[in-house]
Short mmCIF file of C-alpha atoms in Angstrom, two decimals:
data_model
loop_
_atom_site.label_atom_id
_atom_site.label_comp_id
_atom_site.label_asym_id
_atom_site.label_seq_id
_atom_site.Cartn_x
_atom_site.Cartn_y
_atom_site.Cartn_z
CA MET A 87 -66.22 9.03 -129.59
CA GLU A 88 -65.16 10.73 -132.83
CA PRO A 89 -67.64 10.08 -135.65
CA TYR A 90 -65.35 10.27 -138.69
CA ALA A 91 -64.61 6.59 -139.17
CA SER A 92 -68.31 5.56 -138.94
CA LEU A 93 -69.40 8.49 -141.19
CA SER A 94 -66.76 7.53 -143.74
CA ARG A 95 -67.97 3.96 -143.85
CA ALA A 96 -71.55 5.15 -144.25
CA LEU A 97 -70.64 7.46 -147.14
CA ASP A 98 -68.56 4.70 -148.83
CA ALA A 99 -71.44 2.16 -148.45
CA ALA A 100 -73.83 4.67 -150.09
CA ASP A 101 -71.42 5.00 -153.06
CA LEU A 102 -71.12 8.76 -152.62
CA ALA A 103 -68.13 10.36 -154.26
CA GLN A 104 -68.52 14.12 -154.14
CA PRO A 105 -68.83 16.80 -151.41
CA CYS A 106 -71.92 16.44 -149.30
CA LEU A 107 -73.40 17.76 -146.12
CA VAL A 108 -73.77 14.87 -143.61
CA ILE A 109 -75.75 15.00 -140.40
CA ASP A 110 -75.03 12.60 -137.59
CA GLY A 111 -78.61 11.74 -136.68
CA ASP A 112 -77.63 10.22 -133.34
CA ARG A 113 -75.89 13.44 -132.30
CA LEU A 114 -78.84 15.52 -133.51
CA GLN A 115 -81.12 13.41 -131.36
CA ALA A 116 -78.82 13.84 -128.37
CA ASN A 117 -78.93 17.61 -128.85
CA LEU A 118 -82.76 17.49 -129.09
CA ASP A 119 -82.87 15.44 -125.92
CA ARG A 120 -80.53 17.84 -124.16
CA LEU A 121 -82.65 20.82 -125.16
CA LYS A 122 -85.85 19.10 -124.00
CA SER A 123 -84.28 18.24 -120.67
CA ARG A 124 -83.70 21.86 -119.94
CA GLN A 125 -87.43 22.40 -119.57
CA LEU A 126 -87.26 25.99 -120.56
CA PRO A 127 -90.32 27.95 -119.36
CA GLN A 128 -90.88 29.52 -122.80
CA THR A 129 -92.41 27.88 -125.91
CA LEU A 130 -89.73 26.92 -128.45
CA ARG A 131 -89.75 28.35 -131.92
CA LEU A 132 -87.51 26.72 -134.55
CA VAL A 133 -85.54 28.99 -136.90
CA VAL A 134 -86.04 27.78 -140.44
CA LYS A 135 -82.96 29.45 -141.97
CA SER A 136 -80.85 27.37 -139.53
CA LEU A 137 -82.66 24.14 -140.24
CA PRO A 138 -83.52 24.64 -143.92
CA SER A 139 -85.11 21.27 -144.73
CA LEU A 140 -88.70 20.21 -144.27
CA PRO A 141 -87.80 16.66 -143.01
CA LEU A 142 -85.25 18.16 -140.66
CA LEU A 143 -87.87 20.60 -139.36
CA ASP A 144 -90.35 17.77 -139.04
CA ALA A 145 -87.95 15.72 -136.93
CA CYS A 146 -87.12 18.65 -134.63
CA MET A 147 -90.79 19.80 -134.20
CA ALA A 148 -91.82 16.28 -133.35
CA ALA A 149 -88.96 15.82 -130.80
CA LEU A 150 -89.58 19.14 -129.14
CA ASP A 151 -93.36 19.14 -129.37
CA THR A 152 -93.64 22.53 -131.00
CA ARG A 153 -95.45 23.89 -134.03
CA ARG A 154 -93.84 27.32 -134.04
CA LEU A 155 -91.34 28.43 -136.67
CA MET A 156 -89.41 31.56 -137.58
CA SER A 157 -88.78 32.39 -141.24
CA PHE A 158 -86.58 34.98 -142.79
CA HIS A 159 -86.94 34.35 -146.52
CA ALA A 160 -90.10 34.72 -148.75
CA PRO A 161 -89.40 31.57 -150.85
CA PHE A 162 -88.98 29.54 -147.66
CA LEU A 163 -92.17 31.07 -146.23
CA ALA A 164 -94.17 30.05 -149.22
CA GLN A 165 -92.88 26.42 -148.98
CA LEU A 166 -93.80 26.35 -145.28
CA LEU A 167 -97.30 27.56 -146.02
CA GLU A 168 -97.74 24.97 -148.76
CA ARG A 169 -96.60 22.18 -146.40
CA TYR A 170 -98.05 23.06 -143.02
CA SER A 171 -101.58 23.99 -142.08
CA ASP A 172 -101.02 24.03 -138.29
CA VAL A 173 -97.82 25.98 -137.60
CA ASP A 174 -97.46 29.52 -136.40
CA ILE A 175 -94.77 31.41 -138.41
CA LEU A 176 -93.11 34.53 -137.10
CA LEU A 177 -91.05 36.57 -139.57
CA GLY A 178 -87.55 37.09 -138.20
CA LYS A 179 -86.91 40.23 -140.26
CA PRO A 180 -89.12 42.73 -142.15
CA LEU A 181 -89.50 41.62 -145.77
CA PRO A 182 -89.58 44.05 -148.71
CA ALA A 183 -93.07 45.05 -149.73
CA ALA A 184 -92.74 43.27 -153.05
CA ALA A 185 -91.89 40.01 -151.31
CA VAL A 186 -94.91 40.34 -149.01
CA ARG A 187 -97.19 41.15 -151.94
CA SER A 188 -95.94 38.09 -153.82
CA VAL A 189 -96.56 35.70 -150.90
CA LEU A 190 -99.97 37.20 -150.14
CA SER A 191 -101.08 37.09 -153.71
CA ARG A 192 -100.13 33.37 -153.95
CA PHE A 193 -102.20 32.51 -150.84
CA ARG A 194 -104.98 35.07 -151.20
CA ASP A 195 -107.58 32.39 -151.73
CA ARG A 196 -106.35 30.54 -148.63
CA PRO A 197 -106.79 33.09 -145.90
CA ALA A 198 -106.31 30.47 -143.13
CA ARG A 199 -102.72 29.98 -144.38
CA ILE A 200 -102.06 33.73 -144.39
CA ASP A 201 -103.38 33.87 -140.81
CA GLN A 202 -100.62 31.51 -139.74
CA VAL A 203 -98.05 34.24 -140.30
CA GLN A 204 -97.00 37.09 -138.06
CA TRP A 205 -95.44 39.74 -140.31
CA LEU A 206 -92.66 41.68 -138.69
CA VAL A 207 -92.52 45.50 -138.99
CA ASP A 208 -89.78 47.79 -137.74
CA SER A 209 -91.06 51.26 -138.62
CA GLU A 210 -94.08 53.38 -139.51
CA GLN A 211 -93.04 53.22 -143.17
CA ARG A 212 -93.02 49.44 -143.24
CA LEU A 213 -96.32 49.21 -141.45
CA ALA A 214 -97.88 51.61 -144.00
CA GLN A 215 -96.56 49.44 -146.86
CA TYR A 216 -98.07 46.31 -145.41
CA LEU A 217 -101.36 47.99 -144.71
CA GLU A 218 -101.57 49.26 -148.28
CA ILE A 219 -101.01 45.67 -149.61
CA ALA A 220 -103.49 44.11 -147.18
CA ALA A 221 -106.18 46.64 -148.06
CA ALA A 222 -105.64 46.20 -151.80
CA LEU A 223 -105.95 42.39 -151.49
CA ASP A 224 -108.70 42.71 -148.81
CA ILE A 225 -107.00 40.37 -146.42
CA SER A 226 -106.12 40.61 -142.70
CA LEU A 227 -102.50 40.53 -141.44
CA ARG A 228 -101.16 39.70 -137.95
CA ILE A 229 -98.45 42.22 -137.17
CA ALA A 230 -95.49 41.73 -134.81
CA ILE A 231 -93.20 44.67 -134.02
CA GLU A 232 -89.41 44.47 -133.91
CA ILE A 233 -87.77 46.16 -130.92
CA ASN A 234 -84.14 46.97 -130.28
CA VAL A 235 -83.01 45.48 -126.99
CA GLY A 236 -79.34 46.26 -127.48
CA LEU A 237 -78.27 44.60 -130.74
CA ARG A 238 -78.71 47.94 -132.70
CA ARG A 239 -79.76 46.20 -135.87
CA GLY A 240 -83.02 48.14 -136.29
CA GLY A 241 -86.46 47.95 -134.77
CA LEU A 242 -87.98 50.48 -132.41
CA ASP A 243 -85.48 52.15 -130.13
CA GLN A 244 -87.85 53.64 -127.55
CA PRO A 245 -90.94 52.13 -125.93
CA ALA A 246 -92.93 55.33 -126.57
CA GLN A 247 -92.55 54.66 -130.32
CA LEU A 248 -94.93 51.72 -129.80
CA ASP A 249 -97.82 54.13 -129.23
CA THR A 250 -97.85 55.38 -132.78
CA LEU A 251 -97.64 51.96 -134.37
CA LEU A 252 -100.25 50.48 -132.15
CA GLY A 253 -102.53 53.37 -132.88
CA GLN A 254 -102.18 52.78 -136.56
CA ILE A 255 -102.87 49.07 -136.17
CA ASP A 256 -105.95 49.79 -134.06
CA ARG A 257 -107.34 52.09 -136.74
CA ALA A 258 -106.76 49.61 -139.54
CA SER A 259 -109.37 46.95 -140.13
CA HIS A 260 -106.88 44.85 -142.05
CA LEU A 261 -104.27 44.68 -139.31
CA ARG A 262 -104.04 42.93 -135.91
CA PHE A 263 -101.27 43.32 -133.33
CA SER A 264 -99.78 39.94 -132.49
CA GLY A 265 -96.58 40.58 -130.52
CA LEU A 266 -92.99 41.73 -130.17
CA MET A 267 -89.69 40.40 -131.35
CA GLY A 268 -86.37 41.53 -129.77
CA TYR A 269 -83.20 39.62 -130.68
CA ASP A 270 -80.48 39.59 -128.05
CA ALA A 271 -77.63 37.76 -129.72
CA HIS A 272 -75.20 40.56 -128.77
CA ALA A 273 -75.43 39.45 -125.11
CA ALA A 274 -73.81 36.04 -125.85
CA LYS A 275 -70.37 37.58 -126.56
CA ALA A 276 -70.50 40.61 -124.33
CA PRO A 277 -67.23 41.73 -122.62
CA GLY A 278 -67.21 40.29 -119.12
CA GLY A 279 -69.78 37.65 -119.95
CA PRO A 280 -73.43 37.59 -121.10
CA ALA A 281 -75.25 38.03 -117.71
CA ARG A 282 -75.03 41.83 -117.46
CA ALA A 283 -75.85 42.41 -121.12
CA LEU A 284 -78.78 40.03 -120.97
CA THR A 285 -80.13 41.72 -117.83
CA ALA A 286 -80.05 45.04 -119.65
CA ALA A 287 -81.74 43.55 -122.72
CA ASN A 288 -84.50 42.05 -120.57
CA GLN A 289 -85.02 45.39 -118.86
CA ARG A 290 -85.53 47.03 -122.21
CA TYR A 291 -87.84 44.32 -123.35
CA ARG A 292 -90.03 44.71 -120.20
CA ALA A 293 -90.31 48.44 -120.87
CA PHE A 294 -91.76 47.69 -124.31
CA VAL A 295 -94.12 45.04 -122.84
CA GLU A 296 -95.38 47.55 -120.25
CA ARG A 297 -96.08 50.02 -123.06
CA CYS A 298 -98.52 47.55 -124.59
CA ALA A 299 -100.89 48.62 -121.82
CA GLY A 300 -103.00 45.56 -121.13
CA ARG A 301 -102.49 43.93 -124.51
CA ALA A 302 -99.86 41.47 -123.38
CA ASP A 303 -102.24 38.54 -122.76
CA GLY A 304 -102.07 36.26 -125.76
CA LEU A 305 -99.21 38.13 -127.45
CA THR A 306 -96.08 36.53 -128.80
CA LEU A 307 -93.14 37.95 -126.87
CA ASN A 308 -90.25 36.47 -128.80
CA GLY A 309 -86.50 36.77 -128.45
CA ALA A 310 -83.32 34.88 -127.64
CA GLY A 311 -81.67 32.61 -130.19
CA SER A 312 -79.28 29.65 -130.06
CA PRO A 313 -76.50 31.59 -128.27
CA THR A 314 -78.78 32.92 -125.48
CA HIS A 315 -81.72 30.48 -125.16
CA VAL A 316 -80.18 28.76 -122.15
CA LEU A 317 -80.05 32.05 -120.23
CA HIS A 318 -83.71 32.82 -120.38
CA GLN A 319 -85.25 31.33 -117.24
CA GLN A 320 -88.39 32.07 -115.14
CA ASP A 321 -87.55 35.76 -114.74
CA SER A 322 -87.33 36.34 -118.50
CA PRO A 323 -89.88 38.67 -120.19
CA LEU A 324 -90.13 36.23 -123.10
CA ASN A 325 -92.78 33.62 -123.60
CA ASP A 326 -91.41 32.49 -126.96
CA VAL A 327 -87.73 31.56 -127.56
CA SER A 328 -86.17 31.07 -131.03
CA LEU A 329 -83.30 28.68 -131.76
CA GLY A 330 -82.09 26.31 -134.45
CA SER A 331 -78.33 26.28 -135.12
CA VAL A 332 -77.51 24.82 -131.70
CA LEU A 333 -79.16 21.58 -132.73
CA LEU A 334 -76.50 21.05 -135.37
CA LYS A 335 -73.83 23.19 -133.59
CA PRO A 336 -71.61 24.70 -136.30
CA THR A 337 -68.44 26.38 -135.10
CA ASP A 338 -69.95 29.82 -134.61
CA PHE A 339 -71.84 28.30 -131.67
CA ASP A 340 -68.81 26.91 -129.77
CA LEU A 341 -69.75 29.01 -126.77
CA PRO A 342 -69.28 28.26 -123.07
CA GLN A 343 -72.99 28.24 -122.40
CA LEU A 344 -73.55 25.68 -125.24
CA ALA A 345 -70.77 23.30 -124.20
CA ASP A 346 -73.13 20.40 -123.56
CA TYR A 347 -74.40 20.39 -127.14
CA GLN A 348 -72.44 18.32 -129.74
CA PRO A 349 -71.37 19.07 -133.28
CA ALA A 350 -73.84 17.15 -135.50
CA CYS A 351 -73.08 18.22 -139.05
CA TRP A 352 -70.00 18.24 -141.37
CA ILE A 353 -69.02 18.86 -144.95
CA ALA A 354 -67.49 15.55 -146.13
CA THR A 355 -65.35 15.60 -149.28
CA PRO A 356 -63.12 13.04 -151.03
CA VAL A 357 -59.36 13.35 -151.15
CA LEU A 358 -58.37 13.49 -154.85
CA LYS A 359 -54.56 13.63 -154.53
CA ARG A 360 -51.84 13.32 -151.91
CA GLN A 361 -48.35 14.55 -152.37
CA GLN A 362 -45.21 14.31 -150.25
CA GLY A 363 -44.28 17.65 -148.77
CA VAL A 364 -45.71 21.01 -149.77
CA SER A 365 -44.73 22.74 -153.01
CA VAL A 366 -45.90 26.27 -153.84
CA PRO A 367 -45.37 27.66 -157.35
CA PHE A 368 -42.31 30.01 -157.59
CA LEU A 369 -41.40 29.08 -153.96
CA SER A 370 -41.14 25.34 -154.31
CA THR A 371 -37.63 24.93 -153.00
CA TRP A 372 -38.32 26.97 -149.85
CA THR A 373 -41.75 25.49 -149.19
CA ARG A 374 -40.58 21.91 -149.73
CA LEU A 375 -37.72 22.39 -147.24
CA ALA A 376 -40.07 24.06 -144.72
CA SER A 377 -42.53 21.16 -145.01
CA ARG A 378 -39.82 18.61 -144.07
CA LEU A 379 -38.57 20.36 -140.93
CA PRO A 380 -38.10 17.91 -138.00
CA GLY A 381 -41.20 17.74 -135.92
CA ARG A 382 -43.15 19.86 -138.48
CA SER A 383 -43.18 17.51 -141.45
CA ARG A 384 -46.29 18.03 -143.57
CA ASP A 385 -47.75 16.65 -146.80
CA SER A 386 -50.31 18.03 -149.27
CA VAL A 387 -53.76 16.79 -150.20
CA PHE A 388 -56.08 18.17 -152.84
CA LEU A 389 -59.75 17.93 -152.12
CA TYR A 390 -62.90 17.64 -154.30
CA GLY A 391 -64.20 21.21 -153.94
CA GLY A 392 -63.35 23.72 -151.22
CA ARG A 393 -63.50 27.37 -150.18
CA TRP A 394 -66.42 26.66 -147.84
CA MET A 395 -67.55 28.59 -144.76
CA ALA A 396 -66.07 25.83 -142.64
CA THR A 397 -63.13 24.80 -140.47
CA PRO A 398 -60.93 21.78 -141.19
CA ASP A 399 -61.82 19.04 -138.71
CA TRP A 400 -60.49 15.71 -139.97
CA PRO A 401 -57.81 14.46 -140.39
CA ARG A 402 -56.45 16.14 -137.26
CA GLY A 403 -54.01 18.93 -138.07
CA MET A 404 -55.43 19.56 -141.54
CA GLN A 405 -54.83 23.21 -142.50
CA THR A 406 -55.06 25.59 -145.44
CA HIS A 407 -51.83 27.01 -146.77
CA ARG A 408 -51.68 30.80 -146.55
CA LEU A 409 -49.37 31.17 -149.58
CA TYR A 410 -51.14 28.72 -151.91
CA GLY A 411 -54.59 30.17 -151.30
CA LEU A 412 -58.09 28.69 -151.59
CA SER A 413 -59.97 26.97 -154.42
CA SER A 414 -63.62 26.07 -154.85
CA ASN A 415 -62.50 23.33 -157.28
CA GLN A 416 -59.50 21.52 -155.82
CA GLN A 417 -58.42 23.04 -152.53
CA LEU A 418 -54.96 22.35 -151.28
CA MET A 419 -54.78 21.43 -147.59
CA THR A 420 -51.72 20.45 -145.66
CA ILE A 421 -51.70 17.53 -143.25
CA PRO A 422 -49.17 16.04 -140.79
CA ALA A 423 -47.00 13.64 -142.72
CA ALA A 424 -47.77 10.95 -140.26
CA SER A 425 -51.48 11.10 -141.17
CA ASP A 426 -52.71 7.92 -142.84
CA ILE A 427 -55.44 9.59 -144.94
CA ALA A 428 -55.20 8.38 -148.54
CA VAL A 429 -56.65 9.16 -151.95
CA ASP A 430 -60.46 8.54 -152.00
CA ASP A 431 -60.69 8.78 -148.24
CA TRP A 432 -63.06 11.40 -146.73
CA ALA A 433 -61.94 14.72 -145.18
CA PHE A 434 -64.34 16.51 -142.90
CA PHE A 435 -65.02 20.19 -142.24
CA ARG A 436 -67.22 21.73 -139.62
CA PRO A 437 -69.48 24.50 -141.04
CA SER A 438 -69.21 27.90 -139.34
CA GLN A 439 -72.98 28.24 -139.71
CA SER A 440 -75.83 26.11 -140.86
CA GLU A 441 -78.10 28.65 -142.52
CA ALA A 442 -76.09 29.16 -145.78
CA VAL A 443 -73.84 26.11 -145.83
CA LEU A 444 -76.60 23.48 -145.66
CA LEU A 445 -78.07 24.79 -148.87
CA GLN A 446 -74.94 24.20 -151.02
CA PHE A 447 -74.84 20.43 -151.34
CA GLY A 448 -78.25 19.18 -152.44
CA ASP A 449 -79.98 16.65 -150.19
CA LEU A 450 -78.65 16.31 -146.66
CA CYS A 451 -77.16 12.95 -145.93
CA VAL A 452 -78.40 11.59 -142.57
CA ALA A 453 -76.52 8.82 -140.80
CA HIS A 454 -77.72 6.77 -137.87
CA ASN A 455 -75.49 4.25 -136.16
CA GLY A 456 -72.94 4.47 -138.92
CA VAL A 457 -75.50 3.82 -141.73
CA LEU A 458 -76.61 6.43 -144.22
CA GLY A 459 -80.35 5.82 -144.27
CA GLU A 460 -82.04 9.01 -145.39
CA ARG A 461 -81.63 11.91 -147.71
CA TRP A 462 -83.38 15.11 -146.72
CA PRO A 463 -84.09 17.67 -149.45
CA VAL A 464 -83.34 21.25 -148.55
CA LEU A 465 -85.63 24.21 -149.04
CA GLN A 466 -85.45 25.90 -152.45
CA ASN A 467 -84.39 29.46 -153.00
#
C-alpha cells in the first residue's frame, strides 16, 4: 500500500509546513525484521553515515542485537564516544592525522572510550602518523588495515604488504592490530552480475587473511555493505558485515538483490503554487502548447525548496522540466494535468542516498501507523 496519504495526514496533524525528512517507522521495522530473518552468519555492523541519528541508531541496534558501528567522520565519532560506552567502532576510512589528534586529545583522560575504536590505516605513512600521535599522548590504539579487494579506492593492493605494517605494529608499544577492512561495493553492479566479482573479491580477502599468519583469531574481518551483504553466506571470509542504507532504502539501493526491502524515507515538501499548463520564460507560447498536447497534458507546481539529491515520487508522473531548470528555493515540477494535488498538499521525493540527505532537514520526522509521534535529532557536523 502506498504510504503518501497516511504520511500527508500525519504531517498535517503535526502542523508541519516546510520541507522535512520523514521516515515511515513501520517500513523501517519491516526492513529490520527482514534483515534479521536472513540470519546472516556474520556479526552486523551499522554504518553511522547512512543512519546519522542517535535515536535511529538506537532503534536499529536494539532490533538487530548488535553493538558494532562504523564511522567515517570525526565529529560523528566524538558524538558516538560521548553517547556509548559499550559499542565497538570501526573507522570506515582513514582520517587525517589532525582529525585523529583532535578526537584522541578530547578523550585522552577516558582511555576506555578510545579503546572502543579501531582506527583504519591504508599505508605505512598513515600508520606512522597515528603512531606518532599515540606516542605523544601516551595512549594505545587499535589498528585495522584497509585492503583492496577490487574496488580500487585505496588500501593495500598485495597481501605481502601486510608484513611491513604488521611488523611496525608489533614493534610499537602504542599500537595493536585489530583486523582488516575490505569494501566490495563494486561487485554489486558488476557486468554480468555480482557473483563472479564477489567470488574474486573473497579470494583476494582470503589471501590477506592467510598472510596474517595465525593472528586471525579474534580479529575483525570486515567488509560488504548494503549492496552486497545478502551475498555473504557461510563461505564468506568475513566475520563482520557493514550495512545501513538498505534499512531506509534510498533509490541508489534499488538493486535486484535488495528487492525485498522497502523504501522507508522520503523528503516531503508543501506545494506552494499550481498553474495550468507549463510556461517557460522566452518560450512561453511553445511550452504552453506542448503542455496541452492530447494525452500529454501537464500542469506546473512550485514547491517549497528543491534541488535535492532525490527522485520525484508523488504525485505519480511528477517531473523536473529540463528547460526551466532547478531551484533550491521554489522548484518547478510538472505533473499530469489530471493529478488532483493542490496548493498546501505534500509532494514526496525519494532520496538517492541517506548519508548526506538526512542531514539537511533538522530532526527526522518518524511516523507510525499514520501518526507522527517522534522527532529524531541528527548528528551534528
